[in-house]
PDB file of C-alpha atoms in Angstrom:
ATOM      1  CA  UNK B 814     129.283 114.273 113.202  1.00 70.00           C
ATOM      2  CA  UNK B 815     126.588 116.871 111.552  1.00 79.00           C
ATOM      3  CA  UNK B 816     123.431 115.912 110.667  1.00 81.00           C
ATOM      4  CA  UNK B 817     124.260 116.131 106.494  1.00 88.00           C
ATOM      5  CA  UNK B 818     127.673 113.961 106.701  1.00 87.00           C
ATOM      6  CA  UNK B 819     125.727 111.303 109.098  1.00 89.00           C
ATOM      7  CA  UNK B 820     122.466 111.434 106.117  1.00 92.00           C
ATOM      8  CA  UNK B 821     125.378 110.939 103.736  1.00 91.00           C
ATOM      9  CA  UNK B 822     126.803 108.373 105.296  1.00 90.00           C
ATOM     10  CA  UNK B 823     123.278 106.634 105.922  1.00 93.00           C
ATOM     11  CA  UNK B 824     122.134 106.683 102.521  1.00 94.00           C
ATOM     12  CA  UNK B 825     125.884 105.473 101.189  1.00 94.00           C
ATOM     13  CA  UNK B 826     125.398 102.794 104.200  1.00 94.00           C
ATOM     14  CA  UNK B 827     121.497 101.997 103.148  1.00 96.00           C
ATOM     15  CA  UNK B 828     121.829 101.925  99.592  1.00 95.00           C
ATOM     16  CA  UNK B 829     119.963  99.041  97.852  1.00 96.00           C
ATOM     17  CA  UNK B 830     121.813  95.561  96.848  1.00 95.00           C
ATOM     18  CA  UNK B 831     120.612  92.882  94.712  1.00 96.00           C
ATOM     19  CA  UNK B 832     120.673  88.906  96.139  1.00 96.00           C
ATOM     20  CA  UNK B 833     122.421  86.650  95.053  1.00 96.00           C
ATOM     21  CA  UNK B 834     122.230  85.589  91.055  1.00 96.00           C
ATOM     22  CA  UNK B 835     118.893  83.690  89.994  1.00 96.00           C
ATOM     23  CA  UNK B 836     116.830  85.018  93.026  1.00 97.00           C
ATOM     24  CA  UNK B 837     113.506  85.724  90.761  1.00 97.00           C
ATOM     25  CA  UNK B 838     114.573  81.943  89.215  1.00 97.00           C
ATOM     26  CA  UNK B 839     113.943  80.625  92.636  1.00 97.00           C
ATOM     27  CA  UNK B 840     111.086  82.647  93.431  1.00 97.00           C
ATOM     28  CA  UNK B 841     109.274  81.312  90.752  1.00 96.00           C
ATOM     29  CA  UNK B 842     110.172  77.681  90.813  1.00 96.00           C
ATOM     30  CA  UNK B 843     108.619  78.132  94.628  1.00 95.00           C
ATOM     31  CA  UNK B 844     105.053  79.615  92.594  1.00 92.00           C
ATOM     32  CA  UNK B 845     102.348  76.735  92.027  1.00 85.00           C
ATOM     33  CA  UNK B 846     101.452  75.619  89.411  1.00 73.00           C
ATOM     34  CA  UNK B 847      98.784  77.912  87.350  1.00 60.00           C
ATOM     35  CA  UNK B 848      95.464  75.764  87.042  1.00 51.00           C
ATOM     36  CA  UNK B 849      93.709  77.460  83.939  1.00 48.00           C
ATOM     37  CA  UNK B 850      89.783  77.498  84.232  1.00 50.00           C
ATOM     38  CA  UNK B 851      88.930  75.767  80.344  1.00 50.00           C
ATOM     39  CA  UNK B 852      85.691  77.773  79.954  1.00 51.00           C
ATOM     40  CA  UNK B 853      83.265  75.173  78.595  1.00 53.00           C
ATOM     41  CA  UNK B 854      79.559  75.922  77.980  1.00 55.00           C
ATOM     42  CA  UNK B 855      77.948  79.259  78.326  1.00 64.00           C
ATOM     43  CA  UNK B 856      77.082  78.445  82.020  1.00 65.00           C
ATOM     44  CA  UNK B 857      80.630  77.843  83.364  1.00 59.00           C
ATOM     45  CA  UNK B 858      82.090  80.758  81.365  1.00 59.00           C
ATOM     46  CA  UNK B 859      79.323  82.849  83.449  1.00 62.00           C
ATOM     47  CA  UNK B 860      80.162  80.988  87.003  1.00 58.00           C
ATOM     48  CA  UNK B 861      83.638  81.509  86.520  1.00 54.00           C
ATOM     49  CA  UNK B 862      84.042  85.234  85.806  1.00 56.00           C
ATOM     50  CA  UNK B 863      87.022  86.885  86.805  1.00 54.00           C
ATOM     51  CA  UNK B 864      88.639  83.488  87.682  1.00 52.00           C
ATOM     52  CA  UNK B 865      86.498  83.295  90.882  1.00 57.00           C
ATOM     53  CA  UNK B 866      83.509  80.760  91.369  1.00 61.00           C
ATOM     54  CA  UNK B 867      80.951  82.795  92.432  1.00 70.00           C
ATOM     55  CA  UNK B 868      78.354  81.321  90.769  1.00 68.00           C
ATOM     56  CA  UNK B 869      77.922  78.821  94.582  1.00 75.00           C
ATOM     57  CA  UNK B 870      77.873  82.097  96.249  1.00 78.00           C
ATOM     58  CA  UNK B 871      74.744  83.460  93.901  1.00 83.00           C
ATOM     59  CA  UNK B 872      73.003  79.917  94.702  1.00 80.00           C
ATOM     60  CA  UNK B 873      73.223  80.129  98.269  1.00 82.00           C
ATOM     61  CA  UNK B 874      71.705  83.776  98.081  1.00 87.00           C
ATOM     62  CA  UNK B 875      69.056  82.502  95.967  1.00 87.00           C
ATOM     63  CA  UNK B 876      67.983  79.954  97.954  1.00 85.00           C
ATOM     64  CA  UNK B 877      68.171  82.488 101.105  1.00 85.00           C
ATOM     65  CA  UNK B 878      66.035  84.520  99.202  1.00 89.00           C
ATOM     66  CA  UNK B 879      63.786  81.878  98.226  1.00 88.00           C
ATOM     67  CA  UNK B 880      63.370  80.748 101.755  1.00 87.00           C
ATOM     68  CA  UNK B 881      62.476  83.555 102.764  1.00 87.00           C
ATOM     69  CA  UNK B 882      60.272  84.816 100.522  1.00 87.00           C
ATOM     70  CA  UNK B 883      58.148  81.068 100.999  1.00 87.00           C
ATOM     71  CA  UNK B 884      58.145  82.251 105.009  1.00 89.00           C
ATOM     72  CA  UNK B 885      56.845  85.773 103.992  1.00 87.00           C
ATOM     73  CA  UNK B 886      53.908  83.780 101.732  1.00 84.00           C
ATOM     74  CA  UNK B 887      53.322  81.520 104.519  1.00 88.00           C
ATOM     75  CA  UNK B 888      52.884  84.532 107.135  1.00 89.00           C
ATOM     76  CA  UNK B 889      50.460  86.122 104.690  1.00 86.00           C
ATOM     77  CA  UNK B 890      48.678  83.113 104.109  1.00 87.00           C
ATOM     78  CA  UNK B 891      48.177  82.800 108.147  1.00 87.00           C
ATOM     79  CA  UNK B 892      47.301  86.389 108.383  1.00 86.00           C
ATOM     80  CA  UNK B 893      44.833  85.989 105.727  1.00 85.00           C
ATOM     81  CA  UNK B 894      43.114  83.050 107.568  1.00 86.00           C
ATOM     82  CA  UNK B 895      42.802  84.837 110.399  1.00 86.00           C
ATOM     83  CA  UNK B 896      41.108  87.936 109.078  1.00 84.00           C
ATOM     84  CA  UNK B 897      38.529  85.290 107.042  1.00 87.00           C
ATOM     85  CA  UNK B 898      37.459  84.041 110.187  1.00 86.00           C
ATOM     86  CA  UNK B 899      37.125  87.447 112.176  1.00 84.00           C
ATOM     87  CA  UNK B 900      35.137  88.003 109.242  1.00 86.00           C
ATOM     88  CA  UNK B 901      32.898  85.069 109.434  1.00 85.00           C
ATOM     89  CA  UNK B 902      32.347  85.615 113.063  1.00 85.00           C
ATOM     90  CA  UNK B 903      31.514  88.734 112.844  1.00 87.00           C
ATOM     91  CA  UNK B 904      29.358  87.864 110.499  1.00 83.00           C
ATOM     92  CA  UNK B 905      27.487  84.651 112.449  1.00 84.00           C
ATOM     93  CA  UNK B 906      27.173  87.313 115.607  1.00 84.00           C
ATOM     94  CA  UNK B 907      25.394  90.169 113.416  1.00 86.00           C
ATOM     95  CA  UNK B 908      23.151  87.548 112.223  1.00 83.00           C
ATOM     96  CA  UNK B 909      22.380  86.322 116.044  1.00 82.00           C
ATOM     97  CA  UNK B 910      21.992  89.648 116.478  1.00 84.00           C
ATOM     98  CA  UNK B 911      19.539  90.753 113.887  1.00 85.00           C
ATOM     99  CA  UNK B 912      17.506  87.482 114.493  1.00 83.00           C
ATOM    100  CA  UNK B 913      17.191  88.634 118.230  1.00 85.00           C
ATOM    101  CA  UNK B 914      15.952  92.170 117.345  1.00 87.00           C
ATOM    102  CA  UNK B 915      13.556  90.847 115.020  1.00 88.00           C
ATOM    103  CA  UNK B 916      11.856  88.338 117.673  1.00 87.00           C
ATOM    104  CA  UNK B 917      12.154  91.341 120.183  1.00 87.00           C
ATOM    105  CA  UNK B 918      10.485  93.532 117.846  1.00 85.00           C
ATOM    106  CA  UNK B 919       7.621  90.420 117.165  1.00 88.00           C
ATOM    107  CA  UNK B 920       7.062  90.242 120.817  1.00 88.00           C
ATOM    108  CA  UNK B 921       7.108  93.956 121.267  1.00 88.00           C
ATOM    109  CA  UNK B 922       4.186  94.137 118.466  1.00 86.00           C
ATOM    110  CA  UNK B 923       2.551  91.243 119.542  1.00 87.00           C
ATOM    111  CA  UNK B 924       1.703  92.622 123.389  1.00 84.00           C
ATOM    112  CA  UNK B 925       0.854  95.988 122.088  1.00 78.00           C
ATOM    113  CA  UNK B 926      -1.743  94.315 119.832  1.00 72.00           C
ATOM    114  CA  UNK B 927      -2.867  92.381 123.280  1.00 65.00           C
ATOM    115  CA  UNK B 928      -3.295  95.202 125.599  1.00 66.00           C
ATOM    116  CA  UNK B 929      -5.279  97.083 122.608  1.00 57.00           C
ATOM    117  CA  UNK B 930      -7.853  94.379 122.281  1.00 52.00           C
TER     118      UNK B 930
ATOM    119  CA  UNK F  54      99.826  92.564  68.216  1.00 43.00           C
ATOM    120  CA  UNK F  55     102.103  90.402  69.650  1.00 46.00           C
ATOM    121  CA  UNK F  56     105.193  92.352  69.952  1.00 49.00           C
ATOM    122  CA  UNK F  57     103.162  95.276  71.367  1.00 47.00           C
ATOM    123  CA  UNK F  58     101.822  93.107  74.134  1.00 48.00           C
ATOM    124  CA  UNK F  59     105.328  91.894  74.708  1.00 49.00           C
ATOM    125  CA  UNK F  60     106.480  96.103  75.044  1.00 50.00           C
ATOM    126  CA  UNK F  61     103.534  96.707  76.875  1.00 47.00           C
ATOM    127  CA  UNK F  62     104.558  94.101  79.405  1.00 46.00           C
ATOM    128  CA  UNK F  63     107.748  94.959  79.686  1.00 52.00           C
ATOM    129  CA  UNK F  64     106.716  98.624  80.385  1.00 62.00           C
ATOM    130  CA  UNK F  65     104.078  98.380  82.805  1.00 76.00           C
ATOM    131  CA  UNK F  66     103.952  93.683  83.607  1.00 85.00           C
ATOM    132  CA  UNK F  67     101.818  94.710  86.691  1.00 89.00           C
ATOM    133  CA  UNK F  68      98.624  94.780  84.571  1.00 88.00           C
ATOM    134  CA  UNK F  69      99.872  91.591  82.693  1.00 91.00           C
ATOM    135  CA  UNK F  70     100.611  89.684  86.019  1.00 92.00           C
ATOM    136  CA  UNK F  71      97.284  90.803  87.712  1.00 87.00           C
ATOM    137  CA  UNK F  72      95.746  89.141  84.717  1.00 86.00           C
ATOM    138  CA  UNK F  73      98.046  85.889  85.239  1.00 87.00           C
ATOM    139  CA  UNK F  74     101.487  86.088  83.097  1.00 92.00           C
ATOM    140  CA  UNK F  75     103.591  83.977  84.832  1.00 93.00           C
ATOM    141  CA  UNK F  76     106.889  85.870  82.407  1.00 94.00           C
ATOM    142  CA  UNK F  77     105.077  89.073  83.813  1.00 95.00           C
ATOM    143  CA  UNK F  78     104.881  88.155  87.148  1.00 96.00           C
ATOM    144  CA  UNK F  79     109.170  87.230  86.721  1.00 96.00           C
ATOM    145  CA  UNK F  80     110.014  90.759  85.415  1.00 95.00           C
ATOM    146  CA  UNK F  81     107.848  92.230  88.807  1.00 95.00           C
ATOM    147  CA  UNK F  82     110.210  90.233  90.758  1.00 97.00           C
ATOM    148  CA  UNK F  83     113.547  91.148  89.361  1.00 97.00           C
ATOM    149  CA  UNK F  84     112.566  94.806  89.154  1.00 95.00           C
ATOM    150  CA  UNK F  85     111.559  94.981  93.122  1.00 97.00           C
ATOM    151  CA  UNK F  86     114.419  92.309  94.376  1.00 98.00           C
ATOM    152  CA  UNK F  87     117.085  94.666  95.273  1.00 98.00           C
ATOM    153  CA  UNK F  88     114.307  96.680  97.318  1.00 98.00           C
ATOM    154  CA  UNK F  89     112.932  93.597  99.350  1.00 98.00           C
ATOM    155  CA  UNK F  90     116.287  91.787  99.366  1.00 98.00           C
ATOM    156  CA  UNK F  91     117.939  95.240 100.851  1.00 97.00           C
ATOM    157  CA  UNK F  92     115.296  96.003 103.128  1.00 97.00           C
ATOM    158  CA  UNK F  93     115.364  92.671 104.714  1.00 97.00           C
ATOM    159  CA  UNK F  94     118.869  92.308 105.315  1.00 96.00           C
ATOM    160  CA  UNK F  95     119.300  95.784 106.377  1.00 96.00           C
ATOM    161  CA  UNK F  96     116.792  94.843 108.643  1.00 95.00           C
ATOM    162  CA  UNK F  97     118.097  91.191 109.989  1.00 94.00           C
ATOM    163  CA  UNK F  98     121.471  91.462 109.180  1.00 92.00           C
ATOM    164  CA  UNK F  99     121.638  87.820 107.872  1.00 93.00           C
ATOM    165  CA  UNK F 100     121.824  87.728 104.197  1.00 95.00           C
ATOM    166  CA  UNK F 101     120.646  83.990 104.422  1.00 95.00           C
ATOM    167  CA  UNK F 102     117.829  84.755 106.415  1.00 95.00           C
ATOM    168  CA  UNK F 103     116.695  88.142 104.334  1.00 96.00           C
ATOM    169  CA  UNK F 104     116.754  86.285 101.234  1.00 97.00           C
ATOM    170  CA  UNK F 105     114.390  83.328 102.450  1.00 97.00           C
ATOM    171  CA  UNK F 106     112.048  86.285 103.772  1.00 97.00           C
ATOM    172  CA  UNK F 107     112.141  88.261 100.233  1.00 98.00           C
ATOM    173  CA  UNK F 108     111.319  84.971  98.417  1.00 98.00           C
ATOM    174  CA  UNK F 109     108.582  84.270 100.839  1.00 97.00           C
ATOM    175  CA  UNK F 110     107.246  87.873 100.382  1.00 98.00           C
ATOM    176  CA  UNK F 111     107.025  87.854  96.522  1.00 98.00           C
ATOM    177  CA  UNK F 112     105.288  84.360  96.815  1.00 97.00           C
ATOM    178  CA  UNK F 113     102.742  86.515  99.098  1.00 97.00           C
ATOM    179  CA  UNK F 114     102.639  88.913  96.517  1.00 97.00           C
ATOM    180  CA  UNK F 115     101.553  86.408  93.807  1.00 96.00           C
ATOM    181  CA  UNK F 116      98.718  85.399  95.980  1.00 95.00           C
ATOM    182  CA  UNK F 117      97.672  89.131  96.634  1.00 95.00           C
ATOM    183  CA  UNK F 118      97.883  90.210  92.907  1.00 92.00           C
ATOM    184  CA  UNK F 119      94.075  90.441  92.030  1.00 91.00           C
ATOM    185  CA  UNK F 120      93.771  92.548  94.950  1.00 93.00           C
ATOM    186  CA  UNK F 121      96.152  95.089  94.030  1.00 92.00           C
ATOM    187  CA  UNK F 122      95.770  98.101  90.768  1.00 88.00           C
ATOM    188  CA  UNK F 123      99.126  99.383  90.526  1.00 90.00           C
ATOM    189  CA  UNK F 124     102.999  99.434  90.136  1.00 91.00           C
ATOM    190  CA  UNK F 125     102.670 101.975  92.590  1.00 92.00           C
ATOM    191  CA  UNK F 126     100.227  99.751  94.980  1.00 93.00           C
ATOM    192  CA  UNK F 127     102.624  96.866  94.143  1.00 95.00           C
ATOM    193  CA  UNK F 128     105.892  98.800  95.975  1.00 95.00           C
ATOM    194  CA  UNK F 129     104.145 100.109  98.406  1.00 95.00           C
ATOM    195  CA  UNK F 130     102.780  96.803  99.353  1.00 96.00           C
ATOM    196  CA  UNK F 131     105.946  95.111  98.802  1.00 97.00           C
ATOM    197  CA  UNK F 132     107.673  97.663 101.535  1.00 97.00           C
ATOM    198  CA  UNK F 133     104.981  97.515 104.394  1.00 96.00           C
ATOM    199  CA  UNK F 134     104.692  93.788 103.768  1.00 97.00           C
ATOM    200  CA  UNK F 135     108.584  93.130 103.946  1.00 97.00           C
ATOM    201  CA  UNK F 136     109.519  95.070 107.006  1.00 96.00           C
ATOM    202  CA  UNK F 137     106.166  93.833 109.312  1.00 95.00           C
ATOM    203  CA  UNK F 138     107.541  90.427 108.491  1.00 96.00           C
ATOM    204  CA  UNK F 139     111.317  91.473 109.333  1.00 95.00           C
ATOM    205  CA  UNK F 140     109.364  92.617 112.390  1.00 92.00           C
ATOM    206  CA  UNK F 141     108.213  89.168 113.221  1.00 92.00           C
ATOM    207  CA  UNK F 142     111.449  87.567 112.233  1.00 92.00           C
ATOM    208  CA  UNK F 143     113.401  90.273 114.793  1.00 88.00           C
ATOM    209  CA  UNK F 144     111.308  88.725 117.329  1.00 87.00           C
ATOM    210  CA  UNK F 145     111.271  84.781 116.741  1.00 85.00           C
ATOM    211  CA  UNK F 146     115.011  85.471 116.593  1.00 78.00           C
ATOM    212  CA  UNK F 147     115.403  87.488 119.810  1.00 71.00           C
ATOM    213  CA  UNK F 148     117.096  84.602 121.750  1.00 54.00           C
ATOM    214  CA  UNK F 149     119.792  84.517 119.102  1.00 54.00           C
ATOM    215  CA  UNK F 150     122.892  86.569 120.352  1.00 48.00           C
ATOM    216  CA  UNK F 151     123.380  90.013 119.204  1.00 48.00           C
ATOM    217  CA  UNK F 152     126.990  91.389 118.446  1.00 46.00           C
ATOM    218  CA  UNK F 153     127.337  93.996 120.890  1.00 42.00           C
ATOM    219  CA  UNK F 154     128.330  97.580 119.384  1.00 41.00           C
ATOM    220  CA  UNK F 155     131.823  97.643 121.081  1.00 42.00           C
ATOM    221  CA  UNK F 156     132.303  93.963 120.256  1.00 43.00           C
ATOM    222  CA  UNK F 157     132.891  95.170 116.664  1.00 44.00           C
ATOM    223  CA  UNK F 158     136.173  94.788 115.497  1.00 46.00           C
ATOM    224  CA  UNK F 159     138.409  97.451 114.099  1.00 46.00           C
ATOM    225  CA  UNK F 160     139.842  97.595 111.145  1.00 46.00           C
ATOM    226  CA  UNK F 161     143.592  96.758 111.266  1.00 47.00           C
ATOM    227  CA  UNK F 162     143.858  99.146 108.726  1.00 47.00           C
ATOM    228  CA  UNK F 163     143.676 103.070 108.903  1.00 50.00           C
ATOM    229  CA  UNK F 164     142.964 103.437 105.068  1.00 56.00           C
ATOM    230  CA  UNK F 165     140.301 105.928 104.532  1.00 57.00           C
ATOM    231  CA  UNK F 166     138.503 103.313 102.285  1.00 62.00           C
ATOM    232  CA  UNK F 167     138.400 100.989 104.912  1.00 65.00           C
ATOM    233  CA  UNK F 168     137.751 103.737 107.483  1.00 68.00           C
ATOM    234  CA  UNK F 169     134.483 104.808 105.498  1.00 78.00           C
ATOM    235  CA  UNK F 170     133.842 101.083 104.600  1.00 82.00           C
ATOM    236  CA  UNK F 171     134.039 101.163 108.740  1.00 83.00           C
ATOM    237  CA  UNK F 172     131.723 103.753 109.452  1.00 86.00           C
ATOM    238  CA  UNK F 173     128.965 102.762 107.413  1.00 89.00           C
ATOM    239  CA  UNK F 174     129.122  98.948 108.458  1.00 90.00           C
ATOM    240  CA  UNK F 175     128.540 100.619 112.031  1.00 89.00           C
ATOM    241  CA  UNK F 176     125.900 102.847 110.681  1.00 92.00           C
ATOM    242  CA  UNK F 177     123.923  99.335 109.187  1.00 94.00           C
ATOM    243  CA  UNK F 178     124.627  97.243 112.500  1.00 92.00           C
ATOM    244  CA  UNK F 179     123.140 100.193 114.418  1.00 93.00           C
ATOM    245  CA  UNK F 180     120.385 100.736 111.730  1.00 95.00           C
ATOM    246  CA  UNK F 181     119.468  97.056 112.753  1.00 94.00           C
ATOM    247  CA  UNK F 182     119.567  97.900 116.572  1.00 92.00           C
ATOM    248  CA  UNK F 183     117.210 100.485 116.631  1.00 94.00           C
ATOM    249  CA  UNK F 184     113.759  99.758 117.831  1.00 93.00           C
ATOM    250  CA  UNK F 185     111.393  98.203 115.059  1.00 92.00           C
ATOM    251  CA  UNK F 186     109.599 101.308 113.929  1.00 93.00           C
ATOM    252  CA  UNK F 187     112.302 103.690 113.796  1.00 94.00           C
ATOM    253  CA  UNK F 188     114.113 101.164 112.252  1.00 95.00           C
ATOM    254  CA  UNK F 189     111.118 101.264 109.478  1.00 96.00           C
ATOM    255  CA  UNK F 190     111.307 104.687 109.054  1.00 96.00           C
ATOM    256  CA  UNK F 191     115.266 104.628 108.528  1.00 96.00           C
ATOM    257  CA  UNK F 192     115.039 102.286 106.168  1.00 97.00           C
ATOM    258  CA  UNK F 193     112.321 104.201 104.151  1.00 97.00           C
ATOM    259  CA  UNK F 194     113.845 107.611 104.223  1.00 97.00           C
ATOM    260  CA  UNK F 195     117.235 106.554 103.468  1.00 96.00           C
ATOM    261  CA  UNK F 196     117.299 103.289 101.833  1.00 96.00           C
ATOM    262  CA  UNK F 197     114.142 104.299  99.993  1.00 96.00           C
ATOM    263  CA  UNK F 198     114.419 107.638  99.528  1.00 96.00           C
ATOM    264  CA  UNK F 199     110.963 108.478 100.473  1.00 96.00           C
ATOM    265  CA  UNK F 200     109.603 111.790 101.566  1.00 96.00           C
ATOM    266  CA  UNK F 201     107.583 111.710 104.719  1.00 97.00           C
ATOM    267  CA  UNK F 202     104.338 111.963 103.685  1.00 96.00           C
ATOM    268  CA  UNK F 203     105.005 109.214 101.364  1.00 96.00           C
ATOM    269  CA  UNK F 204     105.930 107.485 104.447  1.00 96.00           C
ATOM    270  CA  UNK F 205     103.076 108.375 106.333  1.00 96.00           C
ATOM    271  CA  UNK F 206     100.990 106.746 103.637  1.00 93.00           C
ATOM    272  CA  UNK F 207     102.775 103.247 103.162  1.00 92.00           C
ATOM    273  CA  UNK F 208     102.391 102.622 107.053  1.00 92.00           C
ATOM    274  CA  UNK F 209      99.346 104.464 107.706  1.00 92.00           C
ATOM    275  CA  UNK F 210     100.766 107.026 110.349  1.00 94.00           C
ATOM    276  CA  UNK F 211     100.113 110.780 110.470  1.00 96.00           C
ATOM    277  CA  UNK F 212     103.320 112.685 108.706  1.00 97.00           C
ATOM    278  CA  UNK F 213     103.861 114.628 111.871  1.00 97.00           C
ATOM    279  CA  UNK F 214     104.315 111.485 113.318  1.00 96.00           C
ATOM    280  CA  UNK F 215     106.607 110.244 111.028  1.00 97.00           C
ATOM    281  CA  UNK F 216     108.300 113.405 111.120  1.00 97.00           C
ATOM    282  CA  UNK F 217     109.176 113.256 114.667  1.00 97.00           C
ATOM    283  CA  UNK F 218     110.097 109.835 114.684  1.00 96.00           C
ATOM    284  CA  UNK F 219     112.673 109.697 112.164  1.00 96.00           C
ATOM    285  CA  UNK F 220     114.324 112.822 113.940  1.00 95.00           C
ATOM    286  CA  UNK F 221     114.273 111.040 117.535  1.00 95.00           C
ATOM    287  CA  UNK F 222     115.890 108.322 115.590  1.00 95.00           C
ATOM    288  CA  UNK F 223     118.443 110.359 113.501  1.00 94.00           C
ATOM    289  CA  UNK F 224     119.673 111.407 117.000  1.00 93.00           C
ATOM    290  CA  UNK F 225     119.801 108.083 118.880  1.00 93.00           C
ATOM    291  CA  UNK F 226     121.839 107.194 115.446  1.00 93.00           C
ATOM    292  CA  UNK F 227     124.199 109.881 115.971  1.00 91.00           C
ATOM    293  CA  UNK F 228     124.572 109.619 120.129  1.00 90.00           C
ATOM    294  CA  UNK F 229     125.173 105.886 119.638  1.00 88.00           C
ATOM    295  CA  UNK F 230     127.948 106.373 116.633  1.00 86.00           C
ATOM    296  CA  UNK F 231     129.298 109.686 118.684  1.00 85.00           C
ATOM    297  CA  UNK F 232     129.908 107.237 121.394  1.00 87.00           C
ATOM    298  CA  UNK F 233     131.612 104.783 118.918  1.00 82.00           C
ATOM    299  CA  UNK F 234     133.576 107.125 117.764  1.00 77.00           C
ATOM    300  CA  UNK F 235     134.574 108.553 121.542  1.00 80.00           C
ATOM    301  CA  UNK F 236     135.342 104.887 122.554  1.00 77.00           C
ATOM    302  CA  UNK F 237     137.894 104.401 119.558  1.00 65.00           C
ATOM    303  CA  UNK F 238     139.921 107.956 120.459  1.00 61.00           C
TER     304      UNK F 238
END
């Protein structure tokens, strides 16, 4: 058999057949039953866009965010601490510091004025 | 307004089922039965079982609608969807005994009406035997009509691919009906 007579007999062979009477009946008596979202106030019409709740999806991401951004805060506070004391220190040990030059600088004065008299 | 919805969804009830028309959703299903239906129980071989499979696959459909754009996604959806699950039905029903090719009977008459009505029941029982994807790609070319590229694109194979395929399985077609044939002479 040549290829043309066997594609002629495949696509006689293959050719497309319905089912049996009322198949798209049956089909549909198999569908569930539609539930239809009422839209109610202006907030549920807005959660329920597109027929899909996503307004529990946007509430978990806010509160994601929202954690986060608290643990961000709370890291700045701490970092903020810290540099307040570093500051402080720094401060206390520049006083020590200047306290002990100036006594130095008393003594200093004071035996100079000793060995001149 | 009305009546031009009505036209509109009887043109194009893709749009109007996406968007939840139950009437809409109907007309989809008659218009694509006779391509599930057929590809199923070219497939199978059991009208029983290919109908249960089509139903199943439009009640898939109706749960995929929002996800699909067109009446061209919507056939192209319906075709890879309906032969991956004749796929999975070939193989929960392996166990099941397969008429052998020269089990076959032969007509009692030598009519040519019957002869041809012969040949091409041979041509769909070995259709059915052939491995599952160049069984696929049978089905697509010559039940469907489709060019290759177009099958390329429905099951996500490169064309050459496709190309070569179908031919290796236009020839193990024609060795195992040459052999048929031989066997009857």
């Amino acid at each position: 058999m040549n290829d043309d007579k066997l594609i002629e007999t495949l696509s006689t062979a293959l050719r497309r057949r319905e089912p049996r009477d009322g198949f798209a009946d049956r089909v549909m008596a198999r569908l569930p039953e539609q539930v239809q979202v009422q839209p109610g106030s202006w907030w549920q019409r807005f959660a329920f866009v597109g027929g899909t709740a996503w307004a529990p999806a946007m509430a978990v991401l806010l509160v994601a965010m929202l954690v986060t951004s608290l643990m961000g805060y709370r890291r700045a506070q701490d970092h903020k601490t810290k540099v307040e004391r570093a500051r402080t220190e720094l401060a206390i040990a520049l006083q020590i510091t200047t306290a002990k030059l100036e006594a130095t600088k008393l003594r200093l004065i004071r035996n100079k004025g000793a060995r001149v008299l | 307004m009305r009546q031009a919805e009505s036209e509109t969804a009887a043109v194009d009830p893709v749009a109007q089922a996406i968007a939840g028309d139950r009437d809409a959703f109907a007309e989809l299903v008659r218009r694509n039965q006779a391509m599930v239906f057929s590809l199923a129980v070219h497939s199978l071989r059991d009208e029983g079982v290919a109908e249960e499979l089509a139903q199943e696959v439009f009640l898939e459909l109706h749960r995929a609608l929002p996800q699909l754009e067109s009446a061209l996604h919507v056939t192209n959806w319906l075709r890879r969807v309906t032969l991956h699950r004749c796929i999975d039905q070939s193989r929960r029903d392996k166990h099941r005994p397969r008429l052998a090719l020269d089990e076959i009977p032969e007509p009692a008459d030598t009519d040519r009406r019957e002869t041809d009505f012969f040949l091409q029941e041979q041509i769909r029982k070995m259709t059915a035997s052939l491995p599952e994807r160049a069984r696929a790609l049978v089905l697509l070319r010559y039940q469907e009509d489709m060019e290759p590229t177009e099958i390329a694109q429905v099951l996500g194979l490169p064309v050459n691919t496709v190309k070569s395929q179908l031919h290796r399985a236009l020839g193990m077609l024609r060795e195992k009906l040459e052999r048929r044939l031989r066997a009857e002479v």
